[in-house]
Every structure is written in structure tokens, then in C-alpha cells.
Short mmCIF file of C-alpha atoms and ligand atoms in Angstrom, two decimals:
data_model
loop_
_atom_site.label_atom_id
_atom_site.label_comp_id
_atom_site.label_asym_id
_atom_site.label_seq_id
_atom_site.Cartn_x
_atom_site.Cartn_y
_atom_site.Cartn_z
CA MET H 1 0.04 0.05 0.06
CA ALA H 2 1.03 3.55 -0.78
CA THR H 3 1.63 5.59 2.40
CA ASP H 4 3.72 8.67 3.39
CA ALA H 5 4.94 6.36 6.58
CA GLY H 6 8.27 7.91 7.43
CA THR H 7 7.55 11.32 6.85
CA GLU H 8 5.88 13.00 10.31
CA ILE H 9 2.63 12.76 10.76
CA PRO H 10 1.14 16.41 10.82
CA ARG H 11 0.05 17.93 14.10
CA PHE H 12 -3.32 17.30 15.32
CA PRO H 13 -4.98 20.26 17.38
CA ALA H 14 -4.24 20.69 21.06
CA GLY H 15 -6.70 19.16 23.22
CA PHE H 16 -7.73 16.57 20.45
CA LEU H 17 -9.13 13.07 21.88
CA TRP H 18 -6.38 9.88 20.86
CA GLY H 19 -7.77 6.70 22.50
CA VAL H 20 -8.49 3.01 21.68
CA SER H 21 -11.88 1.43 21.82
CA THR H 22 -13.52 -1.95 22.87
CA SER H 23 -17.00 -3.51 23.97
CA ALA H 24 -17.88 -5.50 26.67
CA HIS H 25 -19.05 -8.74 25.03
CA GLN H 26 -15.86 -8.79 23.29
CA ILE H 27 -13.17 -8.71 25.79
CA GLU H 28 -14.73 -8.90 29.55
CA GLY H 29 -15.67 -13.01 29.62
CA ALA H 30 -17.16 -13.31 33.13
CA ALA H 31 -20.24 -14.42 31.48
CA ASP H 32 -21.37 -16.57 34.58
CA GLU H 33 -21.25 -13.63 37.04
CA ARG H 34 -23.75 -11.64 34.44
CA GLU H 35 -27.39 -12.26 33.36
CA PRO H 36 -27.38 -13.54 29.57
CA SER H 37 -27.46 -11.60 26.66
CA VAL H 38 -29.04 -12.06 22.96
CA TRP H 39 -25.30 -12.78 22.29
CA ASP H 40 -25.36 -15.64 24.64
CA ALA H 41 -28.20 -17.13 22.93
CA PHE H 42 -26.95 -16.61 19.48
CA THR H 43 -23.82 -18.11 20.02
CA ALA H 44 -25.32 -21.13 21.61
CA GLY H 45 -26.87 -22.11 18.27
CA PRO H 46 -25.37 -24.49 15.95
CA GLY H 47 -22.76 -23.14 13.16
CA ARG H 48 -23.51 -19.29 14.16
CA ILE H 49 -19.78 -18.61 15.08
CA LYS H 50 -17.25 -19.51 12.55
CA ASP H 51 -14.37 -21.09 14.87
CA GLY H 52 -17.07 -22.52 17.21
CA SER H 53 -15.81 -20.44 19.51
CA THR H 54 -17.91 -18.41 22.89
CA ALA H 55 -17.19 -15.21 24.52
CA ALA H 56 -17.77 -16.81 27.95
CA VAL H 57 -13.81 -16.27 28.92
CA ALA H 58 -13.20 -13.85 25.98
CA CYS H 59 -9.72 -11.55 27.15
CA ASP H 60 -10.97 -11.89 30.97
CA HIS H 61 -10.72 -8.48 31.13
CA TYR H 62 -13.38 -8.31 33.48
CA HIS H 63 -10.43 -10.20 35.82
CA ARG H 64 -7.81 -8.42 34.23
CA HIS H 65 -8.84 -4.82 34.00
CA ARG H 66 -5.74 -3.38 36.26
CA GLU H 67 -3.54 -5.07 33.64
CA ASP H 68 -5.46 -3.59 30.60
CA VAL H 69 -5.52 -0.22 32.24
CA ALA H 70 -1.64 -0.41 32.49
CA LEU H 71 -1.45 -1.09 29.06
CA LEU H 72 -3.82 1.97 28.32
CA ALA H 73 -1.23 4.28 30.60
CA ASP H 74 1.77 2.95 29.33
CA LEU H 75 0.09 3.76 25.61
CA GLY H 76 -0.33 7.13 26.12
CA VAL H 77 -4.00 7.64 25.39
CA ASN H 78 -5.64 10.02 27.03
CA ALA H 79 -9.31 8.58 26.57
CA TYR H 80 -10.61 5.10 26.41
CA ARG H 81 -13.83 3.75 24.71
CA PHE H 82 -15.36 0.58 26.68
CA SER H 83 -19.11 -0.38 26.90
CA VAL H 84 -20.84 -1.26 29.76
CA SER H 85 -22.89 -4.20 29.46
CA TRP H 86 -26.80 -3.86 30.24
CA PRO H 87 -26.84 -7.62 31.28
CA ARG H 88 -23.84 -7.29 33.77
CA VAL H 89 -25.88 -4.04 35.52
CA ARG H 90 -28.43 -5.96 35.98
CA SER H 91 -26.58 -8.32 38.02
CA ALA H 92 -25.36 -8.16 41.50
CA HIS H 93 -22.39 -6.35 41.80
CA GLY H 94 -22.49 -5.55 38.46
CA LEU H 95 -22.07 -1.57 38.31
CA ASP H 96 -19.16 -2.15 41.25
CA PHE H 97 -17.10 -3.49 38.15
CA TYR H 98 -17.42 -0.16 36.41
CA ASP H 99 -17.30 1.87 39.23
CA ARG H 100 -13.62 0.32 39.79
CA LEU H 101 -12.61 0.62 36.20
CA VAL H 102 -13.87 4.04 35.99
CA ASP H 103 -11.83 4.97 38.95
CA ASP H 104 -8.66 2.94 37.73
CA LEU H 105 -8.93 4.63 34.48
CA CYS H 106 -8.85 8.35 36.20
CA ALA H 107 -5.90 7.25 38.44
CA ALA H 108 -4.03 6.52 35.68
CA GLY H 109 -4.80 9.67 33.57
CA VAL H 110 -7.18 8.23 30.96
CA ARG H 111 -10.48 9.60 30.30
CA PRO H 112 -13.46 7.22 30.39
CA VAL H 113 -15.58 7.24 27.44
CA PRO H 114 -18.38 4.61 28.22
CA THR H 115 -20.74 3.60 25.28
CA LEU H 116 -24.06 2.54 27.00
CA PHE H 117 -25.09 -0.21 24.41
CA HIS H 118 -22.72 -2.27 22.22
CA TRP H 119 -25.25 -5.16 21.20
CA ASP H 120 -25.34 -7.03 24.25
CA LEU H 121 -29.08 -7.01 25.08
CA PRO H 122 -30.21 -8.46 27.91
CA VAL H 123 -31.63 -11.70 26.30
CA ASP H 124 -35.62 -11.17 27.48
CA LEU H 125 -35.62 -8.00 25.66
CA ASP H 126 -36.26 -7.18 22.05
CA TRP H 127 -35.68 -4.31 19.70
CA LEU H 128 -38.84 -5.03 17.56
CA ASP H 129 -40.69 -3.86 21.03
CA ARG H 130 -41.05 -0.13 21.45
CA ASP H 131 -40.96 -0.70 24.91
CA THR H 132 -37.24 -1.25 25.08
CA ALA H 133 -36.45 2.24 24.59
CA ALA H 134 -37.88 2.84 27.79
CA ARG H 135 -36.13 0.17 29.41
CA PHE H 136 -33.09 1.24 28.00
CA ALA H 137 -33.12 5.35 29.41
CA GLU H 138 -33.79 3.60 32.83
CA TYR H 139 -31.07 1.42 32.61
CA VAL H 140 -28.85 4.96 31.50
CA SER H 141 -30.03 6.65 34.43
CA LEU H 142 -28.93 4.35 36.98
CA VAL H 143 -25.46 3.87 35.18
CA ALA H 144 -25.11 8.00 34.91
CA GLY H 145 -26.40 8.13 38.72
CA ARG H 146 -23.50 5.88 39.33
CA LEU H 147 -20.40 6.85 37.56
CA GLY H 148 -21.50 10.62 36.28
CA ASP H 149 -19.48 11.81 38.88
CA ARG H 150 -16.39 10.80 37.32
CA VAL H 151 -17.62 10.00 33.82
CA SER H 152 -18.52 13.40 31.56
CA ARG H 153 -18.29 11.59 28.11
CA TRP H 154 -21.09 9.18 27.23
CA ILE H 155 -21.78 7.51 23.72
CA THR H 156 -25.50 5.82 23.74
CA LEU H 157 -25.34 3.48 21.15
CA ASN H 158 -22.92 1.39 18.88
CA GLU H 159 -23.84 1.00 15.18
CA PRO H 160 -27.39 0.77 15.56
CA ALA H 161 -26.91 0.56 11.78
CA GLU H 162 -24.80 -3.01 11.86
CA HIS H 163 -27.21 -4.18 14.72
CA THR H 164 -30.41 -3.74 12.53
CA LEU H 165 -28.59 -5.05 9.27
CA LEU H 166 -26.46 -7.56 10.71
CA GLY H 167 -28.75 -9.06 13.62
CA HIS H 168 -32.13 -8.29 12.31
CA ALA H 169 -32.20 -8.14 8.73
CA LEU H 170 -29.71 -10.79 7.61
CA GLY H 171 -29.19 -13.26 10.38
CA VAL H 172 -25.73 -13.48 10.78
CA HIS H 173 -25.48 -11.55 14.47
CA ALA H 174 -27.40 -11.98 17.38
CA PRO H 175 -30.19 -11.82 17.59
CA GLY H 176 -30.28 -14.10 14.55
CA ARG H 177 -33.25 -12.63 12.72
CA ARG H 178 -33.51 -12.74 8.67
CA LEU H 179 -36.55 -10.28 8.50
CA LEU H 180 -35.14 -7.96 5.78
CA PHE H 181 -36.76 -4.85 5.77
CA ASP H 182 -39.48 -5.62 7.97
CA ALA H 183 -36.27 -4.99 10.76
CA LEU H 184 -36.63 -1.41 10.25
CA PRO H 185 -38.79 -0.96 13.40
CA ALA H 186 -35.49 -2.39 15.32
CA ALA H 187 -33.76 0.65 13.98
CA HIS H 188 -36.25 2.96 14.96
CA HIS H 189 -36.69 1.77 18.56
CA GLN H 190 -32.67 2.16 18.96
CA LEU H 191 -33.03 5.69 17.64
CA LEU H 192 -35.62 6.07 19.84
CA ALA H 193 -33.78 4.94 22.67
CA HIS H 194 -30.90 6.98 21.77
CA GLY H 195 -32.83 9.87 22.11
CA LEU H 196 -34.49 8.90 25.30
CA ALA H 197 -30.66 8.20 26.52
CA VAL H 198 -29.47 11.67 25.73
CA GLN H 199 -32.77 13.14 27.65
CA ALA H 200 -31.72 10.71 30.50
CA LEU H 201 -27.89 11.74 30.26
CA ARG H 202 -28.69 15.59 30.65
CA ALA H 203 -31.20 14.92 33.41
CA ALA H 204 -28.55 13.27 35.41
CA GLY H 205 -26.08 16.20 34.47
CA ALA H 206 -23.93 15.06 31.41
CA ALA H 207 -22.76 17.39 29.13
CA ASP H 208 -20.63 15.95 26.31
CA ILE H 209 -22.95 13.32 24.98
CA GLY H 210 -22.41 11.60 21.42
CA ILE H 211 -23.10 8.45 19.54
CA ALA H 212 -21.21 5.80 17.65
CA ASN H 213 -22.43 5.00 13.86
CA SER H 214 -20.96 3.40 11.29
CA HIS H 215 -20.64 5.22 8.00
CA GLY H 216 -18.82 5.10 4.86
CA PRO H 217 -18.93 6.12 1.52
CA THR H 218 -20.56 4.32 -1.19
CA TRP H 219 -19.42 3.79 -4.78
CA ALA H 220 -21.40 2.89 -7.56
CA ALA H 221 -20.11 -0.35 -9.28
CA SER H 222 -20.59 1.92 -12.94
CA GLU H 223 -22.36 4.74 -13.87
CA GLU H 224 -25.10 3.08 -15.55
CA GLU H 225 -28.45 4.37 -14.05
CA ALA H 226 -29.44 0.89 -12.22
CA ASP H 227 -26.04 0.71 -10.71
CA VAL H 228 -26.27 4.47 -9.39
CA GLU H 229 -29.60 3.70 -8.34
CA ALA H 230 -28.80 0.64 -6.04
CA ALA H 231 -26.00 2.40 -4.61
CA GLY H 232 -28.04 5.47 -3.82
CA PHE H 233 -30.43 3.24 -2.12
CA TYR H 234 -27.67 1.66 -0.09
CA ASP H 235 -26.08 4.78 0.93
CA LEU H 236 -29.50 6.01 2.10
CA LEU H 237 -29.75 2.70 4.28
CA LEU H 238 -26.29 3.04 6.01
CA ASN H 239 -25.73 6.53 5.93
CA GLY H 240 -29.04 8.51 5.83
CA LEU H 241 -31.33 6.14 7.87
CA PHE H 242 -29.10 6.87 10.88
CA ALA H 243 -27.88 10.18 10.58
CA ASP H 244 -30.65 12.29 8.81
CA PRO H 245 -33.03 11.45 11.94
CA LEU H 246 -30.40 12.74 14.56
CA LEU H 247 -29.12 15.76 12.67
CA LEU H 248 -32.29 16.84 10.46
CA GLY H 249 -35.22 15.45 12.81
CA ARG H 250 -36.24 13.62 9.49
CA TYR H 251 -35.93 10.20 8.03
CA PRO H 252 -34.86 10.02 4.32
CA GLU H 253 -37.66 10.06 1.92
CA GLY H 254 -39.90 6.73 1.83
CA ILE H 255 -38.37 5.48 4.95
CA GLY H 256 -40.53 7.29 7.82
CA GLU H 257 -43.78 5.53 6.53
CA LEU H 258 -42.40 2.15 7.31
CA MET H 259 -41.49 2.82 10.84
CA PRO H 260 -43.92 1.97 13.89
CA GLY H 261 -45.83 4.15 16.30
CA ASP H 262 -46.13 8.15 16.00
CA VAL H 263 -42.88 8.88 14.07
CA GLU H 264 -42.95 12.66 13.95
CA ALA H 265 -43.43 12.83 17.77
CA ASP H 266 -40.40 10.28 17.98
CA LEU H 267 -38.50 12.20 15.64
CA LYS H 268 -38.12 15.09 18.07
CA VAL H 269 -36.96 12.70 20.82
CA ILE H 270 -34.78 11.31 18.45
CA ALA H 271 -32.69 14.62 17.11
CA GLU H 272 -32.05 15.80 20.59
CA PRO H 273 -29.01 17.83 19.92
CA LEU H 274 -25.87 16.27 20.20
CA ASP H 275 -22.29 17.40 21.49
CA TRP H 276 -20.67 15.34 19.14
CA TYR H 277 -20.93 13.09 16.69
CA GLY H 278 -19.27 9.38 16.43
CA VAL H 279 -17.91 7.88 13.38
CA ASN H 280 -16.89 4.38 12.72
CA TYR H 281 -15.01 3.92 9.48
CA TYR H 282 -13.49 0.72 7.93
CA ALA H 283 -13.96 1.24 4.29
CA PRO H 284 -16.20 2.32 1.41
CA THR H 285 -18.71 -0.17 -0.06
CA ARG H 286 -18.84 -0.66 -3.78
CA VAL H 287 -22.61 -1.29 -4.42
CA GLY H 288 -24.37 -2.13 -8.17
CA ALA H 289 -27.90 -3.23 -9.06
CA PRO H 290 -29.52 -6.72 -7.76
CA GLN H 291 -27.53 -9.86 -9.55
CA GLY H 292 -30.91 -11.85 -9.09
CA ALA H 293 -29.29 -14.47 -6.95
CA GLU H 294 -28.07 -14.73 -3.44
CA ILE H 295 -24.37 -13.87 -3.14
CA GLU H 296 -21.44 -14.23 -0.52
CA PHE H 297 -19.86 -11.17 0.57
CA GLY H 298 -17.21 -10.54 3.15
CA GLY H 299 -18.80 -13.62 4.69
CA VAL H 300 -22.32 -12.47 4.64
CA SER H 301 -25.05 -14.08 2.51
CA MET H 302 -26.88 -11.47 0.75
CA PRO H 303 -30.45 -12.52 0.10
CA ALA H 304 -31.37 -12.17 -3.67
CA GLU H 305 -34.37 -10.26 -3.09
CA LEU H 306 -32.13 -7.09 -2.23
CA PRO H 307 -32.93 -4.07 -4.10
CA PHE H 308 -28.84 -4.00 -4.47
CA SER H 309 -25.65 -6.24 -4.89
CA VAL H 310 -22.17 -5.31 -2.69
CA ARG H 311 -19.43 -5.60 -5.13
CA GLU H 312 -15.42 -6.20 -4.74
CA ILE H 313 -13.49 -2.86 -4.71
CA GLU H 314 -11.00 -4.01 -7.26
CA GLY H 315 -7.22 -2.68 -7.08
CA ARG H 316 -6.88 -2.34 -3.34
CA GLU H 317 -5.22 -4.07 -0.44
CA VAL H 318 -7.53 -6.11 1.48
CA THR H 319 -7.17 -6.66 5.25
CA ASP H 320 -7.22 -10.54 6.57
CA PHE H 321 -11.05 -9.81 6.57
CA GLY H 322 -11.54 -9.11 3.00
CA TRP H 323 -12.05 -5.17 3.52
CA PRO H 324 -10.29 -3.27 1.48
CA VAL H 325 -8.02 -0.52 2.59
CA VAL H 326 -9.05 3.09 1.45
CA PRO H 327 -7.89 5.79 3.90
CA GLU H 328 -9.18 8.66 1.28
CA GLY H 329 -12.56 7.05 1.97
CA LEU H 330 -12.33 8.55 5.33
CA THR H 331 -11.39 12.10 4.24
CA GLU H 332 -14.40 11.69 1.14
CA LEU H 333 -16.77 10.48 4.12
CA LEU H 334 -16.32 13.61 6.76
CA THR H 335 -16.21 16.14 4.03
CA GLY H 336 -19.43 14.99 2.58
CA PHE H 337 -21.13 14.94 5.95
CA ARG H 338 -19.80 18.38 6.43
CA ASP H 339 -21.19 19.46 3.00
CA ARG H 340 -24.50 17.17 3.94
CA TYR H 341 -25.19 18.63 7.09
CA GLY H 342 -23.47 22.26 7.43
CA ASP H 343 -24.45 23.52 10.58
CA ARG H 344 -26.27 21.10 12.07
CA LEU H 345 -23.00 18.61 12.14
CA PRO H 346 -21.99 18.97 15.80
CA PRO H 347 -17.96 18.05 16.10
CA ILE H 348 -16.88 15.01 14.85
CA VAL H 349 -14.91 11.98 16.96
CA ILE H 350 -13.61 9.00 15.19
CA THR H 351 -14.89 6.36 17.57
CA GLU H 352 -13.39 3.44 15.78
CA ASN H 353 -10.84 2.96 12.87
CA GLY H 354 -8.60 -0.53 12.49
CA CYS H 355 -7.97 -3.36 10.87
CA SER H 356 -7.67 -7.01 11.45
CA TYR H 357 -4.33 -9.03 10.67
CA PRO H 358 -2.24 -11.86 12.15
CA GLY H 359 1.10 -11.51 13.89
CA VAL H 360 2.65 -9.40 16.51
CA ASP H 361 4.86 -7.52 13.93
CA ASP H 362 2.14 -6.25 12.12
CA GLN H 363 3.56 -3.73 9.96
CA GLU H 364 0.28 -3.84 7.88
CA ARG H 365 -1.55 -2.37 10.56
CA ILE H 366 0.95 0.37 11.17
CA ALA H 367 0.81 1.49 7.49
CA TYR H 368 -3.35 1.16 7.71
CA LEU H 369 -3.47 3.61 10.69
CA ASP H 370 -1.00 5.62 9.41
CA GLY H 371 -2.64 6.00 6.25
CA HIS H 372 -5.96 6.77 7.92
CA VAL H 373 -4.52 9.36 10.42
CA ARG H 374 -3.21 11.23 7.79
CA ALA H 375 -6.51 11.22 5.92
CA LEU H 376 -8.41 12.43 8.99
CA HIS H 377 -5.98 15.24 9.03
CA ARG H 378 -6.82 15.89 5.37
CA ALA H 379 -10.49 15.96 6.66
CA LEU H 380 -9.29 18.77 9.17
CA GLU H 381 -7.60 20.59 6.94
CA ALA H 382 -10.54 21.17 4.49
CA GLY H 383 -12.23 22.38 7.11
CA VAL H 384 -13.98 19.71 9.10
CA ASP H 385 -14.28 20.03 12.96
CA VAL H 386 -12.76 16.66 13.94
CA ARG H 387 -12.01 16.31 17.75
CA GLY H 388 -10.83 12.65 18.46
CA TYR H 389 -9.48 9.47 16.79
CA PHE H 390 -10.02 6.00 18.77
CA VAL H 391 -8.54 2.94 17.22
CA TRP H 392 -10.54 -0.38 17.13
CA SER H 393 -9.15 -2.02 18.94
CA LEU H 394 -6.92 -2.28 22.34
CA LEU H 395 -6.78 -5.79 22.50
CA ASP H 396 -7.36 -9.08 20.17
CA ASN H 397 -11.07 -10.16 21.28
CA PHE H 398 -14.23 -12.02 20.31
CA GLU H 399 -15.08 -10.66 16.84
CA TRP H 400 -18.69 -11.41 16.72
CA ALA H 401 -19.83 -14.13 14.24
CA GLU H 402 -15.97 -14.32 13.37
CA GLY H 403 -15.21 -15.84 16.66
CA TYR H 404 -11.20 -15.32 17.85
CA ALA H 405 -10.39 -15.69 13.84
CA ARG H 406 -10.09 -11.47 13.66
CA ARG H 407 -7.33 -9.64 15.40
CA PHE H 408 -8.01 -6.23 15.66
CA GLY H 409 -5.94 -5.52 18.67
CA LEU H 410 -2.82 -3.29 19.06
CA VAL H 411 -2.36 -5.82 21.92
CA HIS H 412 -2.25 -9.36 20.77
CA VAL H 413 -4.05 -11.97 23.25
CA ASP H 414 -3.12 -15.63 23.83
CA PHE H 415 -6.34 -16.92 24.02
CA ASP H 416 -5.17 -20.22 25.79
CA THR H 417 -3.23 -18.59 28.45
CA LEU H 418 -4.59 -14.77 28.03
CA GLU H 419 -0.92 -13.14 28.25
CA ARG H 420 -1.12 -9.88 26.70
CA THR H 421 1.71 -8.92 24.34
CA PRO H 422 1.99 -5.32 22.58
CA LYS H 423 2.42 -5.63 18.84
CA ALA H 424 4.46 -3.57 16.95
CA SER H 425 1.41 -1.07 16.21
CA TYR H 426 1.14 -0.51 19.88
CA ARG H 427 4.68 0.96 20.02
CA TRP H 428 4.00 2.91 16.61
CA PHE H 429 0.88 4.41 18.02
CA ARG H 430 2.80 5.56 21.18
CA GLU H 431 5.26 7.11 19.44
CA LEU H 432 2.60 8.69 17.28
CA LEU H 433 1.01 10.15 20.73
CA ARG H 434 4.41 10.95 22.30
CA ALA H 435 5.14 13.15 18.92
CA GLN H 436 1.42 15.09 19.18
CA ALA H 437 1.84 15.69 23.06
CA ALA H 438 5.37 17.07 22.60
CA THR H 439 3.94 19.80 20.30
CA ALA H 440 0.40 20.21 21.63
C1 FCB G 1 -17.47 -2.66 14.41
C2 FCB G 1 -18.09 -2.88 15.60
C3 FCB G 1 -16.68 -3.31 16.32
C4 FCB G 1 -15.91 -4.41 15.85
C5 FCB G 1 -15.40 -3.59 14.60
C6 FCB G 1 -14.38 -4.64 13.94
O1 FCB G 1 -18.48 -2.74 13.32
O2 FCB G 1 -18.56 -1.86 16.35
O3 FCB G 1 -17.44 -4.09 17.47
O4 FCB G 1 -16.54 -5.55 15.54
O5 FCB G 1 -16.71 -3.46 13.60
#
């Protein structure tokens, strides 16, 4: 891959948030010390997780969080994005764990940035039920009441788009439903939950609230009308459906009428102003007209009935996951957002960016991150208000349906011994943070 590696990374503004991200279900383990989630139930089904593994132990972060906080401190990040597990909070002593984690982070000088929902819904709840949104707001109040004296920056939801698409429309993630467009109510109820959570957090005194939404540019497979139209529709599903309600207070044309309940009233809640907007970026998607047959893409089988088909992006290096490496897609995405949302767009934080490669001498990861940090700086130069960048992920972890086969960590985890070994990319990121701090 062509990079500017070797030349110095440009300076980011003083006060920029530099962090790494994780999520509860992917690292905590200690599954027998919390209530079950939809992911536990899904994982128990045959053939769901490619390597047949479970997240029962994962990185055992629940019992080893001190060691992981020490890794964060040594890395030199000024922020850490983790998620709070709702099933754990529901069980005895669950909140005590997050209390300790937040204390230890503060003592290490690392700012805690919790995500309140990262896909591990308590197993008795369902995003197809409107009531789940209200239950979420109650849980959020409880967590904010306990941690709010030390946590100032909050993330409501992680990627409702992927949770809807993969979990409810295509059935390859928990809860494993294949409802296609009948999955849309799950999206609406998550967005409503987000709005109610923003209200609950503000009521608890929080003043620095965002969301982590997955976005990426959609590239049409060709200039043919059918391809352009299909790409436009895909773009609306991934980008517009989840950003327009939050930032413009409306759904893209044709979508609102597919949503349940009093959509206009709900949109007022969903559009509660945000203090910042979190973007998870991995790669653009090339999309063309439907091909009339079920096709496999990125390990996901795409039903023939979909009005689009996802295609390879040719001529690019791909990660171990098969995702193309396209740093300039990040600049394109952010400048596109600035143009689309204008004054309605709050400051942006990149809440996830990273790649899966094996090994501890992970030069490919260094090249990927180097390219993306530079692409982010180009967005900044183009006038996008960017305030932070979080690498996915601190540790190799349970990568959902892929199990432990995909390694995204700056730190290698041996899943037999649970030994942590910082990779070359960890040292590279530490140098970057030192250089940035030196000139801040
Ligand atoms: C994102 C998820 C995160 C992780 C990365 C690779 O979609 O938010 O949990 O799985 O992808």
C-alpha cells in the first residue's frame, strides 16, 4: 500500500482525544457473573460462530482490567472507549465493576468514555418492542447516577445500523433474525432509545454526549443508471437512515412511513441535539444493481431479494477480513458529511477505525493506521471539525460471528494463556501520541 510512512504525521489540535476502543461482550468474559444477553443465546446455536468459540472467557478483562488499564497508561492514550454491559448492570455487583474500572482509568490519567449499548441486549428484551427504548433510558439513568461524578463524555449506542442489518435483517449476528426490510422497526426503536438516553443523561447532569454510528462512502459499481440507483439506496440505508433523524430530525424520503408508532413525535426525541457525533469508519462499499441471486459477500450471504448487490473494490490491498484499505474514503466521508449537514453537524470524533491482521510484527496495521490518521488530518484541513480518533481495538478479542479468528488489537492476546503482548503497532501508536503531546 502506498503511504507517506516515514514522513512525520501532521499535528492535530491541542486537546484532541487520542484513544482506543473495546466493547464489553468482546473482551470481558466472566459470562457466569452476569445475566445472559442475546449474544450468549445466539452463540449457543449451531454454526453461528465461525470458529465454534464463545465469549464466555474472551480476554477475561473482567478479572484482568488492572493489567489492561496499565497497558492503556503505558500506551499514552488520553481517552478509552469501552462499553457497559446492560446484562452485567442488571446482576448483583455488576455496576461495581464499572465503578472500579472508571476509578482506575481516572487514576491512570485516562479519560473514560463509556458506550451504553454495544449489541449485548439482555436476552429477555427485543428491539422490535418499543418498550425496550424506555427500559434502556431507565438503565442509562442508573449507570449515569453511579458513574456520572467521574464520567463526563458518554456514547449512547454503537452502530445501530450494523445491529439492525446484521442482527435483524440478515441474521448473521444476534439476535439472528432474517427479516430483511421488516427489521426497520428495530432501527427506529434503537434511535428512539438513543434520544431517550440523551434526555436521561442530561437530566443526570451530563453535558458531553454522542453516538457511535458506522458510516462509509458508497461507490456505484458503474455509471449505469441501475447501479447508481442501487448505490443511492444502499447509501440511504447505511448513512442517511441513521444520520438524518439525528441531525435533521427526519428520515430520508420513503423511510418514515415504514416505521412504527407516532414517527413525527418520536423524531423530536431522536433529534435531541448532540454535543458531538461519533463515526466508526472501516472502508467504503461498492454497490451495484441486484444480481438476481443470493451472493456471499464478506462472509455474509446477501439474499437475492435485496434491491442492490455489494461488489468487490478492485485494485486495493485487503485486510485479513477481506475489507479494502481505502484511507481517502475517510476524508471523502467526512467532507461529504460536512457538505450534507452543514451547521447541523456537531464536532466529529472517530470512535472506531482499525483493521484485522495476524501477527505481532504487524507492519500492515501500522500502514493502515498511518494512512487513516493522515486522511483524517486532510479532513481537518478541509475544514471538518474533528476532535478525536479512537483505534479499534486495544486487544485482540471476540470478533462476533468470526470468533477469535480476526485480530484487531494493538495488543496480541493468546487465547489459551490470556497473555497480552503489545504488537509493533502499539509501539508505533505510542510514538505518535508522544510526538503529538510534545507539540500540543
Ligand atoms: C464494528 C463493531 C466493533 C468491531 C469492529 C471490527 O462494526 O462496532 O465491535 O467488531 O466492527
